[in-house]
Short mmCIF file of N, CA and C in Angstrom, two decimals:
data_model
loop_
_atom_site.label_atom_id
_atom_site.label_comp_id
_atom_site.label_asym_id
_atom_site.label_seq_id
_atom_site.Cartn_x
_atom_site.Cartn_y
_atom_site.Cartn_z
N ASP A 1 114.61 82.88 122.41
CA ASP A 1 114.22 84.18 122.93
C ASP A 1 114.00 85.22 121.83
N ASP A 2 114.49 84.91 120.60
CA ASP A 2 114.24 85.84 119.50
C ASP A 2 112.75 85.93 119.21
N GLU A 3 112.04 84.80 119.43
CA GLU A 3 110.61 84.81 119.18
C GLU A 3 109.91 85.77 120.13
N HIS A 4 110.31 85.75 121.41
CA HIS A 4 109.69 86.65 122.37
C HIS A 4 110.07 88.10 122.10
N GLU A 5 111.28 88.32 121.60
CA GLU A 5 111.70 89.68 121.26
C GLU A 5 110.86 90.22 120.11
N GLY A 6 110.64 89.37 119.08
CA GLY A 6 109.81 89.77 117.96
C GLY A 6 108.38 90.01 118.40
N HIS A 7 107.91 89.17 119.30
CA HIS A 7 106.57 89.33 119.84
C HIS A 7 106.47 90.63 120.62
N GLY A 8 107.55 91.01 121.30
CA GLY A 8 107.57 92.26 122.04
C GLY A 8 107.48 93.47 121.14
N ILE A 9 108.16 93.41 120.00
CA ILE A 9 108.10 94.51 119.05
C ILE A 9 106.68 94.66 118.51
N LEU A 10 106.06 93.54 118.17
CA LEU A 10 104.68 93.60 117.67
C LEU A 10 103.72 94.05 118.76
N SER A 11 104.00 93.65 119.99
CA SER A 11 103.15 94.10 121.10
C SER A 11 103.21 95.62 121.25
N LYS A 12 104.39 96.17 121.09
CA LYS A 12 104.53 97.63 121.15
C LYS A 12 103.87 98.30 119.95
N LEU A 13 104.06 97.70 118.76
CA LEU A 13 103.49 98.26 117.54
C LEU A 13 101.97 98.27 117.59
N PHE A 14 101.37 97.20 118.10
CA PHE A 14 99.92 97.07 118.13
C PHE A 14 99.32 97.30 119.51
N SER A 15 100.01 98.06 120.36
CA SER A 15 99.52 98.30 121.72
C SER A 15 98.18 99.03 121.72
N SER A 16 97.94 99.90 120.77
CA SER A 16 96.67 100.63 120.72
C SER A 16 95.52 99.72 120.28
N CYS A 17 95.85 98.56 119.70
CA CYS A 17 94.82 97.63 119.25
C CYS A 17 94.52 96.55 120.28
N ALA A 18 95.29 96.50 121.35
CA ALA A 18 95.18 95.41 122.32
C ALA A 18 93.83 95.39 123.04
N GLY A 19 93.16 96.52 123.15
CA GLY A 19 91.87 96.56 123.81
C GLY A 19 90.78 95.82 123.05
N ASP A 20 90.86 95.79 121.74
CA ASP A 20 89.87 95.11 120.89
C ASP A 20 90.61 94.41 119.76
N PRO A 21 91.32 93.31 120.06
CA PRO A 21 92.15 92.68 119.03
C PRO A 21 91.34 92.12 117.85
N LYS A 22 90.22 91.47 118.13
CA LYS A 22 89.41 90.90 117.05
C LYS A 22 88.84 92.02 116.17
N GLY A 23 88.36 93.08 116.79
CA GLY A 23 87.84 94.22 116.03
C GLY A 23 88.93 94.89 115.21
N SER A 24 90.13 94.95 115.76
CA SER A 24 91.25 95.55 115.02
C SER A 24 91.60 94.74 113.79
N VAL A 25 91.59 93.42 113.92
CA VAL A 25 91.84 92.55 112.76
C VAL A 25 90.75 92.74 111.72
N HIS A 26 89.50 92.81 112.16
CA HIS A 26 88.40 92.99 111.21
C HIS A 26 88.45 94.35 110.53
N ARG A 27 88.83 95.39 111.27
CA ARG A 27 88.97 96.72 110.64
C ARG A 27 90.12 96.73 109.64
N ALA A 28 91.22 96.08 109.98
CA ALA A 28 92.35 96.00 109.05
C ALA A 28 91.94 95.23 107.79
N TRP A 29 91.14 94.18 107.96
CA TRP A 29 90.67 93.45 106.78
C TRP A 29 89.72 94.32 105.96
N GLY A 30 88.90 95.14 106.60
CA GLY A 30 88.01 96.04 105.89
C GLY A 30 88.77 97.03 105.02
N ILE A 31 89.85 97.57 105.54
CA ILE A 31 90.69 98.48 104.75
C ILE A 31 91.33 97.73 103.59
N THR A 32 91.77 96.50 103.86
CA THR A 32 92.34 95.67 102.80
C THR A 32 91.31 95.42 101.70
N LEU A 33 90.06 95.18 102.09
CA LEU A 33 89.00 94.95 101.10
C LEU A 33 88.79 96.15 100.19
N LEU A 34 88.89 97.35 100.76
CA LEU A 34 88.74 98.55 99.92
C LEU A 34 89.81 98.59 98.82
N PHE A 35 91.04 98.28 99.18
CA PHE A 35 92.11 98.28 98.19
C PHE A 35 91.97 97.12 97.21
N ILE A 36 91.44 95.99 97.68
CA ILE A 36 91.20 94.86 96.77
C ILE A 36 90.19 95.25 95.70
N VAL A 37 89.13 95.94 96.09
CA VAL A 37 88.12 96.38 95.12
C VAL A 37 88.73 97.33 94.10
N LEU A 38 89.53 98.28 94.57
CA LEU A 38 90.21 99.21 93.65
C LEU A 38 91.12 98.45 92.69
N PHE A 39 91.88 97.51 93.22
CA PHE A 39 92.81 96.75 92.40
C PHE A 39 92.07 95.89 91.40
N PHE A 40 90.97 95.27 91.83
CA PHE A 40 90.17 94.42 90.94
C PHE A 40 89.67 95.23 89.74
N ALA A 41 89.15 96.41 90.00
CA ALA A 41 88.67 97.27 88.91
C ALA A 41 89.82 97.70 88.02
N MET A 42 90.94 98.08 88.63
CA MET A 42 92.08 98.57 87.87
C MET A 42 92.70 97.46 87.01
N ALA A 43 92.59 96.21 87.44
CA ALA A 43 93.14 95.10 86.66
C ALA A 43 92.48 95.03 85.28
N PHE A 44 91.17 95.26 85.23
CA PHE A 44 90.48 95.20 83.95
C PHE A 44 90.70 96.47 83.13
N VAL A 45 90.90 97.58 83.79
CA VAL A 45 91.28 98.81 83.07
C VAL A 45 92.66 98.62 82.45
N GLU A 46 93.55 97.99 83.18
CA GLU A 46 94.90 97.73 82.67
C GLU A 46 94.86 96.84 81.43
N VAL A 47 94.00 95.83 81.44
CA VAL A 47 93.87 94.96 80.27
C VAL A 47 93.36 95.77 79.07
N ALA A 48 92.40 96.64 79.30
CA ALA A 48 91.87 97.47 78.21
C ALA A 48 92.95 98.38 77.63
N THR A 49 93.77 98.97 78.48
CA THR A 49 94.84 99.85 77.97
C THR A 49 95.93 99.05 77.27
N LEU A 50 96.19 97.83 77.76
CA LEU A 50 97.18 96.98 77.09
C LEU A 50 96.68 96.53 75.72
N ASN A 51 95.38 96.33 75.59
CA ASN A 51 94.81 95.97 74.29
C ASN A 51 94.98 97.09 73.28
N LYS A 52 94.84 98.33 73.72
CA LYS A 52 94.98 99.48 72.83
C LYS A 52 96.43 99.72 72.45
N GLY A 53 97.35 99.43 73.37
CA GLY A 53 98.75 99.77 73.15
C GLY A 53 99.64 98.61 72.79
N ASP A 54 99.10 97.56 72.16
CA ASP A 54 99.91 96.43 71.72
C ASP A 54 100.68 95.81 72.89
N GLY A 55 99.99 95.55 73.98
CA GLY A 55 100.63 94.96 75.15
C GLY A 55 100.80 93.46 75.02
N SER A 56 101.64 92.93 75.84
CA SER A 56 101.94 91.51 75.85
C SER A 56 100.74 90.70 76.34
N LEU A 57 100.47 89.58 75.68
CA LEU A 57 99.38 88.70 76.10
C LEU A 57 99.65 88.16 77.50
N ALA A 58 100.91 87.89 77.80
CA ALA A 58 101.26 87.37 79.13
C ALA A 58 100.91 88.37 80.22
N LEU A 59 101.15 89.65 79.99
CA LEU A 59 100.83 90.65 81.01
C LEU A 59 99.32 90.90 81.09
N LYS A 60 98.62 90.74 79.97
CA LYS A 60 97.15 90.84 80.03
C LYS A 60 96.59 89.72 80.89
N VAL A 61 97.08 88.52 80.67
CA VAL A 61 96.63 87.37 81.46
C VAL A 61 97.03 87.56 82.92
N ALA A 62 98.23 88.06 83.16
CA ALA A 62 98.69 88.28 84.53
C ALA A 62 97.81 89.27 85.28
N SER A 63 97.41 90.33 84.61
CA SER A 63 96.58 91.33 85.29
C SER A 63 95.17 90.80 85.54
N VAL A 64 94.59 90.06 84.59
CA VAL A 64 93.27 89.49 84.82
C VAL A 64 93.33 88.42 85.91
N TRP A 65 94.33 87.54 85.81
CA TRP A 65 94.48 86.48 86.80
C TRP A 65 94.66 87.06 88.19
N THR A 66 95.45 88.09 88.32
CA THR A 66 95.67 88.70 89.62
C THR A 66 94.39 89.34 90.14
N GLY A 67 93.62 89.97 89.25
CA GLY A 67 92.33 90.53 89.66
C GLY A 67 91.41 89.45 90.21
N ILE A 68 91.39 88.30 89.53
CA ILE A 68 90.56 87.18 89.99
C ILE A 68 91.05 86.65 91.32
N ILE A 69 92.37 86.53 91.48
CA ILE A 69 92.94 86.06 92.75
C ILE A 69 92.58 87.02 93.88
N GLN A 70 92.64 88.32 93.62
CA GLN A 70 92.28 89.31 94.64
C GLN A 70 90.81 89.15 95.04
N PHE A 71 89.95 88.93 94.06
CA PHE A 71 88.52 88.75 94.32
C PHE A 71 88.30 87.50 95.18
N ILE A 72 88.99 86.41 94.85
CA ILE A 72 88.89 85.18 95.64
C ILE A 72 89.41 85.42 97.05
N MET A 73 90.50 86.18 97.17
CA MET A 73 91.03 86.50 98.50
C MET A 73 90.00 87.26 99.33
N ALA A 74 89.29 88.18 98.71
CA ALA A 74 88.28 88.96 99.44
C ALA A 74 87.18 88.06 99.97
N ILE A 75 86.69 87.16 99.13
CA ILE A 75 85.62 86.25 99.55
C ILE A 75 86.14 85.26 100.60
N LEU A 76 87.26 84.64 100.34
CA LEU A 76 87.82 83.64 101.25
C LEU A 76 88.18 84.26 102.60
N GLY A 77 88.83 85.41 102.57
CA GLY A 77 89.22 86.06 103.81
C GLY A 77 88.04 86.47 104.66
N THR A 78 87.02 87.01 104.02
CA THR A 78 85.82 87.40 104.76
C THR A 78 85.13 86.18 105.35
N PHE A 79 85.04 85.10 104.57
CA PHE A 79 84.43 83.87 105.07
C PHE A 79 85.19 83.31 106.26
N ILE A 80 86.51 83.26 106.14
CA ILE A 80 87.31 82.70 107.24
C ILE A 80 87.22 83.56 108.48
N LEU A 81 87.35 84.86 108.33
CA LEU A 81 87.34 85.73 109.51
C LEU A 81 85.97 85.83 110.17
N LYS A 82 84.90 85.79 109.38
CA LYS A 82 83.56 85.98 109.93
C LYS A 82 82.86 84.67 110.29
N ARG A 83 83.05 83.62 109.49
CA ARG A 83 82.26 82.41 109.67
C ARG A 83 83.03 81.18 110.13
N PHE A 84 84.30 81.10 109.82
CA PHE A 84 85.04 79.85 110.03
C PHE A 84 86.45 80.10 110.57
N PRO A 85 86.58 80.83 111.67
CA PRO A 85 87.93 81.17 112.16
C PRO A 85 88.55 80.08 113.06
N THR A 86 88.79 78.90 112.48
CA THR A 86 89.47 77.85 113.24
C THR A 86 90.97 78.08 113.16
N SER A 87 91.69 77.37 113.96
CA SER A 87 93.15 77.52 113.98
C SER A 87 93.74 77.19 112.61
N PHE A 88 93.26 76.11 112.00
CA PHE A 88 93.78 75.72 110.69
C PHE A 88 93.44 76.75 109.62
N SER A 89 92.17 77.18 109.57
CA SER A 89 91.76 78.10 108.50
C SER A 89 92.44 79.46 108.63
N VAL A 90 92.61 79.95 109.85
CA VAL A 90 93.30 81.23 110.05
C VAL A 90 94.77 81.10 109.66
N GLY A 91 95.40 79.99 110.01
CA GLY A 91 96.79 79.76 109.61
C GLY A 91 96.94 79.64 108.11
N PHE A 92 96.01 78.93 107.48
CA PHE A 92 96.00 78.80 106.02
C PHE A 92 95.85 80.17 105.37
N PHE A 93 94.90 80.95 105.88
CA PHE A 93 94.66 82.28 105.34
C PHE A 93 95.87 83.19 105.53
N LEU A 94 96.53 83.09 106.67
CA LEU A 94 97.72 83.89 106.93
C LEU A 94 98.82 83.57 105.91
N GLY A 95 99.02 82.29 105.63
CA GLY A 95 100.00 81.90 104.61
C GLY A 95 99.62 82.39 103.23
N LEU A 96 98.33 82.32 102.92
CA LEU A 96 97.85 82.78 101.62
C LEU A 96 98.04 84.29 101.47
N VAL A 97 97.82 85.03 102.52
CA VAL A 97 98.01 86.49 102.49
C VAL A 97 99.47 86.82 102.18
N VAL A 98 100.39 86.10 102.80
CA VAL A 98 101.82 86.35 102.56
C VAL A 98 102.19 86.02 101.12
N ILE A 99 101.67 84.93 100.58
CA ILE A 99 101.97 84.54 99.20
C ILE A 99 101.43 85.57 98.21
N VAL A 100 100.19 86.00 98.41
CA VAL A 100 99.58 86.97 97.49
C VAL A 100 100.27 88.33 97.62
N ALA A 101 100.73 88.66 98.82
CA ALA A 101 101.49 89.91 98.99
C ALA A 101 102.75 89.88 98.14
N GLN A 102 103.45 88.75 98.15
CA GLN A 102 104.66 88.63 97.35
C GLN A 102 104.35 88.70 95.86
N GLN A 103 103.21 88.12 95.46
CA GLN A 103 102.80 88.20 94.06
C GLN A 103 102.58 89.65 93.66
N ASN A 104 102.01 90.44 94.55
CA ASN A 104 101.78 91.85 94.25
C ASN A 104 103.09 92.62 94.13
N LEU A 105 104.08 92.24 94.90
CA LEU A 105 105.39 92.88 94.77
C LEU A 105 106.01 92.58 93.40
N VAL A 106 105.85 91.35 92.94
CA VAL A 106 106.35 90.98 91.60
C VAL A 106 105.60 91.76 90.52
N LEU A 107 104.28 91.92 90.69
CA LEU A 107 103.50 92.70 89.72
C LEU A 107 103.96 94.15 89.68
N PHE A 108 104.24 94.69 90.86
CA PHE A 108 104.74 96.07 90.90
C PHE A 108 106.00 96.20 90.07
N SER A 109 106.94 95.30 90.30
CA SER A 109 108.21 95.41 89.57
C SER A 109 108.04 95.15 88.08
N THR A 110 107.04 94.37 87.70
CA THR A 110 106.80 94.07 86.29
C THR A 110 106.14 95.24 85.57
N PHE A 111 105.10 95.79 86.17
CA PHE A 111 104.31 96.81 85.48
C PHE A 111 104.84 98.23 85.67
N HIS A 112 105.72 98.46 86.62
CA HIS A 112 106.16 99.82 86.91
C HIS A 112 106.86 100.49 85.73
N SER A 113 107.67 99.75 85.04
CA SER A 113 108.40 100.38 83.92
C SER A 113 108.03 99.77 82.58
N TYR A 114 106.85 99.15 82.51
CA TYR A 114 106.42 98.54 81.25
C TYR A 114 106.05 99.64 80.26
N ALA A 115 106.55 99.56 79.04
CA ALA A 115 106.43 100.65 78.07
C ALA A 115 105.16 100.57 77.22
N HIS A 116 104.55 99.40 77.10
CA HIS A 116 103.37 99.27 76.23
C HIS A 116 102.11 99.64 76.99
N GLY A 117 101.06 99.95 76.23
CA GLY A 117 99.83 100.41 76.86
C GLY A 117 99.99 101.87 77.25
N THR A 118 99.25 102.29 78.24
CA THR A 118 99.33 103.66 78.73
C THR A 118 100.27 103.68 79.93
N ALA A 119 101.28 104.52 79.88
CA ALA A 119 102.24 104.58 80.98
C ALA A 119 101.54 104.98 82.29
N HIS A 120 100.56 105.87 82.19
CA HIS A 120 99.82 106.31 83.37
C HIS A 120 99.06 105.14 84.00
N ALA A 121 98.37 104.36 83.17
CA ALA A 121 97.62 103.20 83.68
C ALA A 121 98.57 102.16 84.26
N ASN A 122 99.71 101.95 83.60
CA ASN A 122 100.70 101.00 84.13
C ASN A 122 101.19 101.42 85.51
N HIS A 123 101.44 102.70 85.69
CA HIS A 123 101.93 103.20 86.98
C HIS A 123 100.86 103.08 88.07
N ILE A 124 99.61 103.39 87.71
CA ILE A 124 98.53 103.25 88.70
C ILE A 124 98.39 101.79 89.11
N PHE A 125 98.41 100.88 88.12
CA PHE A 125 98.29 99.45 88.41
C PHE A 125 99.47 98.98 89.28
N ALA A 126 100.67 99.41 88.91
CA ALA A 126 101.86 99.02 89.66
C ALA A 126 101.82 99.57 91.08
N ASN A 127 101.41 100.82 91.23
CA ASN A 127 101.36 101.43 92.56
C ASN A 127 100.27 100.81 93.43
N LEU A 128 99.15 100.41 92.83
CA LEU A 128 98.13 99.69 93.59
C LEU A 128 98.65 98.32 94.03
N ALA A 129 99.41 97.67 93.17
CA ALA A 129 100.01 96.38 93.54
C ALA A 129 100.99 96.57 94.70
N LEU A 130 101.79 97.63 94.66
CA LEU A 130 102.70 97.91 95.77
C LEU A 130 101.93 98.24 97.04
N SER A 131 100.87 99.01 96.90
CA SER A 131 100.04 99.34 98.07
C SER A 131 99.45 98.09 98.68
N LEU A 132 98.94 97.19 97.83
CA LEU A 132 98.38 95.94 98.36
C LEU A 132 99.46 95.07 99.00
N PHE A 133 100.67 95.09 98.45
CA PHE A 133 101.77 94.36 99.08
C PHE A 133 101.98 94.87 100.51
N LEU A 134 102.03 96.18 100.67
CA LEU A 134 102.25 96.77 102.00
C LEU A 134 101.05 96.53 102.93
N ILE A 135 99.85 96.65 102.39
CA ILE A 135 98.64 96.45 103.20
C ILE A 135 98.52 94.99 103.62
N TYR A 136 98.76 94.07 102.69
CA TYR A 136 98.75 92.65 103.04
C TYR A 136 99.82 92.33 104.09
N GLY A 137 100.97 92.97 103.94
CA GLY A 137 102.03 92.76 104.93
C GLY A 137 101.62 93.22 106.31
N PHE A 138 101.03 94.40 106.39
CA PHE A 138 100.53 94.90 107.67
C PHE A 138 99.43 94.00 108.21
N PHE A 139 98.51 93.58 107.33
CA PHE A 139 97.42 92.71 107.77
C PHE A 139 97.96 91.38 108.27
N ALA A 140 98.96 90.82 107.60
CA ALA A 140 99.56 89.57 108.05
C ALA A 140 100.18 89.73 109.44
N LEU A 141 100.83 90.87 109.68
CA LEU A 141 101.40 91.13 111.01
C LEU A 141 100.33 91.21 112.08
N ILE A 142 99.27 91.95 111.81
CA ILE A 142 98.23 92.13 112.83
C ILE A 142 97.45 90.82 113.04
N LEU A 143 97.18 90.09 111.96
CA LEU A 143 96.50 88.80 112.10
C LEU A 143 97.38 87.79 112.82
N GLY A 144 98.65 87.76 112.48
CA GLY A 144 99.56 86.85 113.16
C GLY A 144 99.70 87.17 114.63
N HIS A 145 99.72 88.45 114.95
CA HIS A 145 99.88 88.87 116.35
C HIS A 145 98.64 88.57 117.18
N PHE A 146 97.47 88.78 116.61
CA PHE A 146 96.21 88.60 117.36
C PHE A 146 95.46 87.33 116.95
N ARG A 147 96.14 86.34 116.37
CA ARG A 147 95.44 85.16 115.88
C ARG A 147 94.70 84.40 116.97
N GLU A 148 95.22 84.39 118.20
CA GLU A 148 94.54 83.69 119.29
C GLU A 148 93.19 84.34 119.59
N SER A 149 93.09 85.63 119.39
CA SER A 149 91.83 86.34 119.65
C SER A 149 90.82 86.12 118.54
N VAL A 150 91.31 85.81 117.35
CA VAL A 150 90.43 85.62 116.20
C VAL A 150 89.91 84.18 116.14
N VAL A 151 90.76 83.23 116.51
CA VAL A 151 90.41 81.81 116.43
C VAL A 151 89.33 81.50 117.46
N THR A 152 88.27 80.83 116.99
CA THR A 152 87.21 80.42 117.92
C THR A 152 87.64 79.19 118.67
N ALA A 153 87.19 79.07 119.90
CA ALA A 153 87.52 77.90 120.72
C ALA A 153 86.80 76.69 120.16
N GLN A 154 87.51 75.60 120.01
CA GLN A 154 86.90 74.37 119.54
C GLN A 154 86.12 73.73 120.68
N THR A 155 85.03 73.08 120.33
CA THR A 155 84.26 72.41 121.38
C THR A 155 85.03 71.19 121.85
N ASP A 156 85.01 70.96 123.12
CA ASP A 156 85.69 69.80 123.69
C ASP A 156 84.83 68.58 123.39
N SER A 157 85.36 67.66 122.58
CA SER A 157 84.57 66.52 122.13
C SER A 157 84.13 65.62 123.28
N ARG A 158 84.83 65.63 124.40
CA ARG A 158 84.46 64.77 125.51
C ARG A 158 83.27 65.33 126.29
N SER A 159 83.06 66.62 126.23
CA SER A 159 81.96 67.22 126.97
C SER A 159 80.74 67.46 126.09
N ALA A 160 80.89 67.25 124.79
CA ALA A 160 79.76 67.51 123.90
C ALA A 160 78.91 66.27 123.75
N LYS A 161 77.82 66.01 124.05
CA LYS A 161 76.88 64.93 123.83
C LYS A 161 77.44 63.51 123.87
N SER A 162 78.70 63.27 123.80
CA SER A 162 79.22 61.92 123.66
C SER A 162 80.12 61.56 124.83
N ASP A 163 80.02 60.29 125.22
CA ASP A 163 80.90 59.78 126.27
C ASP A 163 82.06 58.99 125.67
N VAL A 164 82.25 59.05 124.38
CA VAL A 164 83.30 58.30 123.70
C VAL A 164 84.65 58.94 123.97
N ASP A 165 85.62 58.11 124.33
CA ASP A 165 86.98 58.57 124.55
C ASP A 165 87.69 58.59 123.20
N ASP A 166 88.07 59.76 122.73
CA ASP A 166 88.68 59.89 121.41
C ASP A 166 90.03 59.17 121.30
N ASP A 167 90.69 58.95 122.42
CA ASP A 167 92.00 58.31 122.41
C ASP A 167 91.91 56.80 122.59
N ALA A 168 90.73 56.27 122.78
CA ALA A 168 90.55 54.84 123.02
C ALA A 168 90.73 54.07 121.70
N THR A 169 91.26 52.85 121.82
CA THR A 169 91.40 52.00 120.65
C THR A 169 90.08 51.30 120.39
N TYR A 170 90.01 50.66 119.26
CA TYR A 170 88.77 49.96 118.89
C TYR A 170 88.44 48.87 119.91
N GLU A 171 89.49 48.13 120.33
CA GLU A 171 89.28 47.05 121.28
C GLU A 171 88.75 47.57 122.61
N GLU A 172 89.27 48.72 123.07
CA GLU A 172 88.80 49.28 124.33
C GLU A 172 87.36 49.74 124.20
N MET A 173 86.99 50.27 123.05
CA MET A 173 85.62 50.75 122.85
C MET A 173 84.65 49.58 122.71
N ALA A 174 85.10 48.43 122.18
CA ALA A 174 84.23 47.28 121.96
C ALA A 174 83.86 46.61 123.30
N ARG A 175 84.64 46.80 124.34
CA ARG A 175 84.38 46.16 125.63
C ARG A 175 83.18 46.69 126.29
#
């Protein structure tokens, strides 16, 4: 019953979105995309400031790698939500969103008090990472709550052009 209680809390939280659940998920992804673009640009600005201020090679690689991951997330998420919203792909994407959100939380804690480079750029990068953590978290909640509305119905293989019984064994089909 804890599952239904949690579902009830999300139902109350997203009650204003219940009229257009698929549109609400797409709008939430659109907002997420805006922050991804900002973060992607800021990742390369962060590398430039770390180059000027004797920054760690590991943190330069981390900021570039994270920028690339965010870019891949934008493409993959848009493709899954717009073109390929099967149960598996939406579930895969939901898991990926949670993992990348946690990565952004780690980046926030790493870059927030980093002394090399420009402190201002480090704070902007860290705060964008924290913002993306929160936005990804919200998006994961709304996608998880409305996933049935986003997932396209699979075609029933028995009614589509074929009379083949998918559960039949080879011997039964050979008869």
